[in-house]
Coordinates of N, CA and C in Angstrom, one line a residue:
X506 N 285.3 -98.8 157.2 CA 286.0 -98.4 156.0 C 285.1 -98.4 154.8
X507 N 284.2 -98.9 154.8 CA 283.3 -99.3 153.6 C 282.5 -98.6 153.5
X508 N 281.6 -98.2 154.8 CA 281.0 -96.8 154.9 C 281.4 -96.0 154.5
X509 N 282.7 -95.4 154.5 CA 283.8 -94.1 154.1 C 283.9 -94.0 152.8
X510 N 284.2 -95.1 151.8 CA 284.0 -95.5 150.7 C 283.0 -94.9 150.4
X511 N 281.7 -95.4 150.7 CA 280.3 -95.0 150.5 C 280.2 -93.9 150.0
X512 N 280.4 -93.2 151.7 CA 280.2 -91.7 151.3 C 281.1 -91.0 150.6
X513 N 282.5 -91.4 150.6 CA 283.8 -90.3 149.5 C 282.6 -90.7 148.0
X514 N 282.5 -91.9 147.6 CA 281.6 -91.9 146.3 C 280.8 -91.5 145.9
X515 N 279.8 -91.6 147.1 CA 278.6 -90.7 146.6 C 279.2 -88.7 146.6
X516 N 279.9 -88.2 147.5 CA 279.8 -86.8 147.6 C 280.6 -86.5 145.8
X517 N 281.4 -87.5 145.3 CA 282.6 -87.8 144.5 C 281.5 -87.3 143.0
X518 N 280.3 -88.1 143.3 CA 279.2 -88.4 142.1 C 278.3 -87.3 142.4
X519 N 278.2 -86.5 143.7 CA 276.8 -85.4 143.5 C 278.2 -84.2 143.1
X520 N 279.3 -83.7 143.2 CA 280.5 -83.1 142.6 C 280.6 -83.4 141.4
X521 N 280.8 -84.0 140.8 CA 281.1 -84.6 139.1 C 279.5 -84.0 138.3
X522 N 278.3 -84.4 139.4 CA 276.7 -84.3 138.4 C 276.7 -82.4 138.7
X523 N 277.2 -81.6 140.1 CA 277.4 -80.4 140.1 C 277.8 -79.6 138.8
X524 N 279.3 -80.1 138.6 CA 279.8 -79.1 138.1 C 279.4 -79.5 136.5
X525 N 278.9 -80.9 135.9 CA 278.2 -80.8 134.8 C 277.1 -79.6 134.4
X526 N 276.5 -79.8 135.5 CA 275.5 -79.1 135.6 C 275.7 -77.8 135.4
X527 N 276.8 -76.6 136.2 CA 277.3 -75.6 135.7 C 278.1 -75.5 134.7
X528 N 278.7 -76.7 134.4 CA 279.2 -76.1 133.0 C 278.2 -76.1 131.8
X529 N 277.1 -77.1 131.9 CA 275.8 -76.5 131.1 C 275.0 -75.3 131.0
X530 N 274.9 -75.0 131.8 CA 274.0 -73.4 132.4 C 275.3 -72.2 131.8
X531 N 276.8 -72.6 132.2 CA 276.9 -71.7 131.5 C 277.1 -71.8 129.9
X532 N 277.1 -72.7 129.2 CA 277.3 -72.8 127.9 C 275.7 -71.9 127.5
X533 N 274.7 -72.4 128.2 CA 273.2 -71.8 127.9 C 273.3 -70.6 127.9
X534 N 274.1 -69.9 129.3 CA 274.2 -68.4 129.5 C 274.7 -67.7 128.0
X535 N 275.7 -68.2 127.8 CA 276.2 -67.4 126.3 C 275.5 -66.9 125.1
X536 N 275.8 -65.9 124.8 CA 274.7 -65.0 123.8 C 275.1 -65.8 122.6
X537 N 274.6 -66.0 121.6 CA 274.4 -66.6 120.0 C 275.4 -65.8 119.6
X538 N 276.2 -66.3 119.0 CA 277.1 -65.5 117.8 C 276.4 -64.7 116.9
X539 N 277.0 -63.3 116.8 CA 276.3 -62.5 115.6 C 277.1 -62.9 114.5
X540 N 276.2 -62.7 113.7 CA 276.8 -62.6 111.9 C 277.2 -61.6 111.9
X541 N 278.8 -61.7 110.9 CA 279.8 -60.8 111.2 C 278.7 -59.6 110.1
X542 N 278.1 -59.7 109.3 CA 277.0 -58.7 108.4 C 276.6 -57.9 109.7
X543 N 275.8 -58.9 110.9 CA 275.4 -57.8 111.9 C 276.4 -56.9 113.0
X544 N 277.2 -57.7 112.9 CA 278.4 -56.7 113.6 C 278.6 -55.9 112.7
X545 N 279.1 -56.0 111.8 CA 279.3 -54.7 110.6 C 278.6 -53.8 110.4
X546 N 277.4 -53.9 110.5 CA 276.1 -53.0 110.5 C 276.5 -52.5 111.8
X547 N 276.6 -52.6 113.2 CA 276.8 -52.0 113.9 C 277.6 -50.8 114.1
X548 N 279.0 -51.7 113.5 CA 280.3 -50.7 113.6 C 279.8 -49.6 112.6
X549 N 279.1 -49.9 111.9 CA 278.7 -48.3 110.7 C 277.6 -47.5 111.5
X550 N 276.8 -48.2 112.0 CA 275.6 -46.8 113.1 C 277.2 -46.5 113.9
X551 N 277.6 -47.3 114.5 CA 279.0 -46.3 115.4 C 279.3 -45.2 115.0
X552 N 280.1 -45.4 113.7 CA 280.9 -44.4 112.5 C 280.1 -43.2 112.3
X553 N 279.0 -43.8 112.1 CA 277.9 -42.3 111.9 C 277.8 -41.1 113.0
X554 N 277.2 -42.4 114.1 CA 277.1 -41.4 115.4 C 278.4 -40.7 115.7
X555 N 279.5 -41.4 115.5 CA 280.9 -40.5 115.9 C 281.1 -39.7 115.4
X556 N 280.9 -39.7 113.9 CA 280.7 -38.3 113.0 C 279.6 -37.2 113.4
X557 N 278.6 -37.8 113.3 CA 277.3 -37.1 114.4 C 278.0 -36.0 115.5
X558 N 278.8 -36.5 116.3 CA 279.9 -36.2 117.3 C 280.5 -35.0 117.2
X559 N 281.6 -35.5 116.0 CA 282.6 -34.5 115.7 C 282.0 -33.3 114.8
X560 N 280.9 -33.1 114.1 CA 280.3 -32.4 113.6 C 280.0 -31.0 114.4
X561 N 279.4 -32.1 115.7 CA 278.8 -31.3 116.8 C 280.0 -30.5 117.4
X562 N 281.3 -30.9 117.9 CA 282.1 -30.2 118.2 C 283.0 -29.6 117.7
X563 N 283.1 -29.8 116.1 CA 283.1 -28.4 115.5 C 282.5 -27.5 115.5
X564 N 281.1 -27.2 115.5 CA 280.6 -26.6 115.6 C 280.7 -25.5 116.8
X565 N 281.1 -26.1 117.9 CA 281.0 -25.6 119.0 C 281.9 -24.8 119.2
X566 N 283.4 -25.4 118.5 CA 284.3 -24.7 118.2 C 284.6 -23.3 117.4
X567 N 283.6 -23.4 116.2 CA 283.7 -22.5 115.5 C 282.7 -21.1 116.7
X568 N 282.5 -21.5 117.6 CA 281.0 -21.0 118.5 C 281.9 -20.2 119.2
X569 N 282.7 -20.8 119.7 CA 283.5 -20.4 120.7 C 284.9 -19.8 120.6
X570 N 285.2 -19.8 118.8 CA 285.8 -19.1 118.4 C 285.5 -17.3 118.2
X571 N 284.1 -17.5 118.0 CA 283.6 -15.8 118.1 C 283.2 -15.3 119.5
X572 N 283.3 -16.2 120.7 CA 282.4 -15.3 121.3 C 283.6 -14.3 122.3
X573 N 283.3 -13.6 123.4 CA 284.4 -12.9 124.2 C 283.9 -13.3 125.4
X574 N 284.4 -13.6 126.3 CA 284.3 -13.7 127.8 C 283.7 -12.2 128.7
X575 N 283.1 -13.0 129.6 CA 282.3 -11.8 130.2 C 282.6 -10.6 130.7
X576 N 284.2 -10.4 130.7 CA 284.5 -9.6 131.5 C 285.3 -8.9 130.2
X577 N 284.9 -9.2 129.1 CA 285.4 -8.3 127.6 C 287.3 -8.5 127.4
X578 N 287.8 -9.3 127.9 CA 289.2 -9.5 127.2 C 289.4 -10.5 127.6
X579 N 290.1 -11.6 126.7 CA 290.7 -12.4 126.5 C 289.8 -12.9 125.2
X580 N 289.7 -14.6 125.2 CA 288.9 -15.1 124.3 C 288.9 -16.9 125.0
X581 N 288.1 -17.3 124.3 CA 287.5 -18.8 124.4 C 288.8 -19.8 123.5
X582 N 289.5 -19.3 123.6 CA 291.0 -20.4 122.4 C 291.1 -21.5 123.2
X583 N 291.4 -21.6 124.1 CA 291.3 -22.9 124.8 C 290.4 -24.0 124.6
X584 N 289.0 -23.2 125.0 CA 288.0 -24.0 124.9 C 287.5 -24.9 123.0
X585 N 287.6 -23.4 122.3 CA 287.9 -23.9 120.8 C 288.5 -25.0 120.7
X586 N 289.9 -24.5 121.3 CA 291.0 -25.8 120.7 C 290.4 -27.5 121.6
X587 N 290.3 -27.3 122.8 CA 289.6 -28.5 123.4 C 288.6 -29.3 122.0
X588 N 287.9 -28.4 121.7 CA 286.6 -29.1 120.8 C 286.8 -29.3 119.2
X589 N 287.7 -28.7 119.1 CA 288.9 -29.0 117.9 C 289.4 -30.4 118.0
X590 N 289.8 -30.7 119.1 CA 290.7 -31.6 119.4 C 289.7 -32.9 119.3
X591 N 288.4 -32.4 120.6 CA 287.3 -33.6 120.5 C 287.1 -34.1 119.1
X592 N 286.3 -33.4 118.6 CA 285.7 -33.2 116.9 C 287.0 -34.4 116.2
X593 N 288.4 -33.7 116.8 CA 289.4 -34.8 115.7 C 289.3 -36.0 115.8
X594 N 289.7 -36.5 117.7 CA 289.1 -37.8 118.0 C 287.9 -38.6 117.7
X595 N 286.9 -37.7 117.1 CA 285.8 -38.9 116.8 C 285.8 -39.0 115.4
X596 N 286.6 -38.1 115.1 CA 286.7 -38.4 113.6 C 287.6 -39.8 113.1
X597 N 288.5 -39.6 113.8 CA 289.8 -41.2 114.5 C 288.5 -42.0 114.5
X598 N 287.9 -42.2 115.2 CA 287.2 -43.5 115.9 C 286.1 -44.0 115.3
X599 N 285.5 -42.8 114.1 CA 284.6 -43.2 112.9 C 285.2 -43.7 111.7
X600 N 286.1 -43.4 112.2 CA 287.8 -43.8 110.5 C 287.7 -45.7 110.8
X601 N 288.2 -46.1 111.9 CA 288.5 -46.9 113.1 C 287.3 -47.7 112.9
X602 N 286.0 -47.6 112.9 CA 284.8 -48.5 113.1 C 284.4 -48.5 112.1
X603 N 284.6 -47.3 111.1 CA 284.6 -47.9 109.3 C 285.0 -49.1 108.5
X604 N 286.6 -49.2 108.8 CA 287.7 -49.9 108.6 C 287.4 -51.8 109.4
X605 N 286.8 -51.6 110.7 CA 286.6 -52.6 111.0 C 285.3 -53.1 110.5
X606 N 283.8 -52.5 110.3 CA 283.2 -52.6 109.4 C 283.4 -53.2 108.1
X607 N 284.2 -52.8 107.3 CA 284.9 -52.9 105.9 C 285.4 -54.7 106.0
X608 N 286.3 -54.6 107.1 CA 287.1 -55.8 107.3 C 285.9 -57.0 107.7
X609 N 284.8 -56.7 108.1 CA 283.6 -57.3 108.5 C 283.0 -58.2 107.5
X610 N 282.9 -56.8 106.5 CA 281.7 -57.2 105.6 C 282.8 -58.1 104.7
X611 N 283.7 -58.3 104.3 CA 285.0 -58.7 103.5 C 284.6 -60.6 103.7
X612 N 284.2 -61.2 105.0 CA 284.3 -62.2 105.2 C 282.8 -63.1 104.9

C-alpha cells in the first residue's frame, strides 16, 4: 500500500510540474500586445488599400460599360453592375477600418 502511495505521488507531482510547464510555454507563445496607435495605423493602410480596391473596380466598370461582346449584341451590364457592386463593398469596408482606426487612435 505504501508503494502505491509512492507511485500515485510521484506520477501526481511529474502531472502538476507538466502542466506548469505548458501553461508557461504557452503564456511565452503569445504575441506582445500592440499599441492600439499601431493597430490604428494598420486599420488605415487597410482603408487605403480598400479604396485602392474600389477605385480599381470602378474603373473596370466604367470599362465594361463601353465595350460590346464578341458576337456584336447585347452588352457587359451585368458584369458592370457586379463591379459596381464590388467598388461599393470596399468602399463599406474602408468606411469600417476608418471608423475603427478613429476609435483606436481616441484611446
Amino acid at each position: 500500500m505504501d508503494r502505491r502511495f509512492n507511485v500515485l505521488a510521484t506520477l501526481c507531482a511529474v502531472a502538476l510540474l507538466a502542466a506548469g510547464s505548458l501553461t508557461n510555454a504557452a503564456e511565452e507563445a503569445k504575441p506582445p500586445m500592440q499599441k492600439d496607435s499601431e493597430v490604428a495605423a494598420e486599420y488605415k493602410s487597410e482603408a487605403t488599400q480598400l479604396r485602392e480596391k474600389a477605385g480599381h473596380h470602378r474603373k473596370l466598370a466604367a470599362l465594361y460599360k463601353t465595350r460590346t461582346p464578341p458576337k456584336g449584341s447585347g452588352n457587359y451590364a451585368s458584369v458592370a453592375q457586379h463591379c459596381e457592386k464590388l467598388a461599393k463593398y470596399y468602399e463599406d469596408a474602408a468606411r469600417e477600418a476608418d471608423a475603427v482606426a478613429s476609435e483606436l487612435g481616441k484611446q
